[in-house]
């Protein structure tokens, strides 16, 4: 048994249309192959612009999982770096404030 491309209902292997939603099924040759190379540049973009990395991760997580993972990891690395810099700045600021008075 196969599953519908749109609604996910279980259909016959050779069905041309889904009996549940009426979506045409076609064949695997109808759609072009998806390139999912997990590019480094998408991770770099996610690191430079974390919001873009998060959006790309959410959009591509089902269709391009490797590329989505690269963009998501880039965004996560950036957010962790920002938090560590903030904590370090707070510690240094408190430490220097104690010596001023």
mmCIF file with all atom_site columns, C-alpha atoms in Angstrom, residues 20-72:
data_model
loop_
_atom_site.group_PDB
_atom_site.id
_atom_site.type_symbol
_atom_site.label_atom_id
_atom_site.label_alt_id
_atom_site.label_comp_id
_atom_site.label_asym_id
_atom_site.label_entity_id
_atom_site.label_seq_id
_atom_site.pdbx_PDB_ins_code
_atom_site.Cartn_x
_atom_site.Cartn_y
_atom_site.Cartn_z
_atom_site.occupancy
_atom_site.B_iso_or_equiv
_atom_site.pdbx_formal_charge
_atom_site.auth_seq_id
_atom_site.auth_comp_id
_atom_site.auth_asym_id
_atom_site.auth_atom_id
_atom_site.pdbx_PDB_model_num
ATOM 1  C CA . UNK A 1 20 ? -9.929 10.663 0.342   1.00 0.00 ? 20 UNK A CA 1
ATOM 2  C CA . UNK A 1 21 ? -8.892 14.111 -0.959  1.00 0.00 ? 21 UNK A CA 1
ATOM 3  C CA . UNK A 1 22 ? -8.952 13.649 -4.751  1.00 0.00 ? 22 UNK A CA 1
ATOM 4  C CA . UNK A 1 23 ? -5.334 14.726 -5.245  1.00 0.00 ? 23 UNK A CA 1
ATOM 5  C CA . UNK A 1 24 ? -3.649 13.344 -8.370  1.00 0.00 ? 24 UNK A CA 1
ATOM 6  C CA . UNK A 1 25 ? -0.828 10.992 -7.444  1.00 0.00 ? 25 UNK A CA 1
ATOM 7  C CA . UNK A 1 26 ? 1.239  10.744 -10.623 1.00 0.00 ? 26 UNK A CA 1
ATOM 8  C CA . UNK A 1 27 ? 4.554  8.954  -10.534 1.00 0.00 ? 27 UNK A CA 1
ATOM 9  C CA . UNK A 1 28 ? 7.896  9.669  -8.919  1.00 0.00 ? 28 UNK A CA 1
ATOM 10 C CA . UNK A 1 29 ? 9.231  10.686 -12.331 1.00 0.00 ? 29 UNK A CA 1
ATOM 11 C CA . UNK A 1 30 ? 6.835  13.670 -12.436 1.00 0.00 ? 30 UNK A CA 1
ATOM 12 C CA . UNK A 1 31 ? 8.739  15.583 -9.768  1.00 0.00 ? 31 UNK A CA 1
ATOM 13 C CA . UNK A 1 32 ? 12.323 16.755 -10.167 1.00 0.00 ? 32 UNK A CA 1
ATOM 14 C CA . UNK A 1 33 ? 14.814 15.385 -7.636  1.00 0.00 ? 33 UNK A CA 1
ATOM 15 C CA . UNK A 1 34 ? 15.493 17.578 -4.604  1.00 0.00 ? 34 UNK A CA 1
ATOM 16 C CA . UNK A 1 35 ? 19.113 18.599 -4.091  1.00 0.00 ? 35 UNK A CA 1
ATOM 17 C CA . UNK A 1 36 ? 19.923 18.220 -0.403  1.00 0.00 ? 36 UNK A CA 1
ATOM 18 C CA . UNK A 1 37 ? 23.651 18.625 0.053   1.00 0.00 ? 37 UNK A CA 1
ATOM 19 C CA . UNK A 1 38 ? 23.616 20.209 3.518   1.00 0.00 ? 38 UNK A CA 1
ATOM 20 C CA . UNK A 1 39 ? 25.609 23.197 2.277   1.00 0.00 ? 39 UNK A CA 1
ATOM 21 C CA . UNK A 1 40 ? 28.069 24.997 4.517   1.00 0.00 ? 40 UNK A CA 1
ATOM 22 C CA . UNK A 1 41 ? 26.918 28.377 3.228   1.00 0.00 ? 41 UNK A CA 1
ATOM 23 C CA . UNK A 1 42 ? 23.387 27.825 4.549   1.00 0.00 ? 42 UNK A CA 1
ATOM 24 C CA . UNK A 1 43 ? 24.894 27.139 7.970   1.00 0.00 ? 43 UNK A CA 1
ATOM 25 C CA . UNK A 1 44 ? 26.978 30.288 7.686   1.00 0.00 ? 44 UNK A CA 1
ATOM 26 C CA . UNK A 1 45 ? 23.874 32.280 6.754   1.00 0.00 ? 45 UNK A CA 1
ATOM 27 C CA . UNK A 1 46 ? 22.105 30.805 9.775   1.00 0.00 ? 46 UNK A CA 1
ATOM 28 C CA . UNK A 1 47 ? 25.017 31.844 11.951  1.00 0.00 ? 47 UNK A CA 1
ATOM 29 C CA . UNK A 1 48 ? 25.135 35.400 10.612  1.00 0.00 ? 48 UNK A CA 1
ATOM 30 C CA . UNK A 1 49 ? 21.359 35.877 10.624  1.00 0.00 ? 49 UNK A CA 1
ATOM 31 C CA . UNK A 1 50 ? 19.863 33.480 13.196  1.00 0.00 ? 50 UNK A CA 1
ATOM 32 C CA . UNK A 1 51 ? 16.252 34.353 12.350  1.00 0.00 ? 51 UNK A CA 1
ATOM 33 C CA . UNK A 1 52 ? 16.855 33.411 8.707   1.00 0.00 ? 52 UNK A CA 1
ATOM 34 C CA . UNK A 1 53 ? 18.456 30.137 9.826   1.00 0.00 ? 53 UNK A CA 1
ATOM 35 C CA . UNK A 1 54 ? 15.460 29.314 11.991  1.00 0.00 ? 54 UNK A CA 1
ATOM 36 C CA . UNK A 1 55 ? 13.010 30.108 9.189   1.00 0.00 ? 55 UNK A CA 1
ATOM 37 C CA . UNK A 1 56 ? 14.992 28.014 6.686   1.00 0.00 ? 56 UNK A CA 1
ATOM 38 C CA . UNK A 1 57 ? 15.109 25.149 9.169   1.00 0.00 ? 57 UNK A CA 1
ATOM 39 C CA . UNK A 1 58 ? 11.344 25.208 9.637   1.00 0.00 ? 58 UNK A CA 1
ATOM 40 C CA . UNK A 1 59 ? 10.631 25.497 5.910   1.00 0.00 ? 59 UNK A CA 1
ATOM 41 C CA . UNK A 1 60 ? 13.086 22.798 4.763   1.00 0.00 ? 60 UNK A CA 1
ATOM 42 C CA . UNK A 1 61 ? 12.929 20.278 7.624   1.00 0.00 ? 61 UNK A CA 1
ATOM 43 C CA . UNK A 1 62 ? 10.717 17.854 5.649   1.00 0.00 ? 62 UNK A CA 1
ATOM 44 C CA . UNK A 1 63 ? 11.950 18.397 2.086   1.00 0.00 ? 63 UNK A CA 1
ATOM 45 C CA . UNK A 1 64 ? 15.682 19.070 2.610   1.00 0.00 ? 64 UNK A CA 1
ATOM 46 C CA . UNK A 1 65 ? 16.616 17.677 6.039   1.00 0.00 ? 65 UNK A CA 1
ATOM 47 C CA . UNK A 1 66 ? 20.408 17.969 5.661   1.00 0.00 ? 66 UNK A CA 1
ATOM 48 C CA . UNK A 1 67 ? 20.297 21.576 4.448   1.00 0.00 ? 67 UNK A CA 1
ATOM 49 C CA . UNK A 1 68 ? 17.709 22.453 7.109   1.00 0.00 ? 68 UNK A CA 1
ATOM 50 C CA . UNK A 1 69 ? 19.943 20.941 9.764   1.00 0.00 ? 69 UNK A CA 1
ATOM 51 C CA . UNK A 1 70 ? 22.922 23.024 8.585   1.00 0.00 ? 70 UNK A CA 1
ATOM 52 C CA . UNK A 1 71 ? 20.908 26.256 8.718   1.00 0.00 ? 71 UNK A CA 1
ATOM 53 C CA . UNK A 1 72 ? 19.437 25.341 12.115  1.00 0.00 ? 72 UNK A CA 1
#
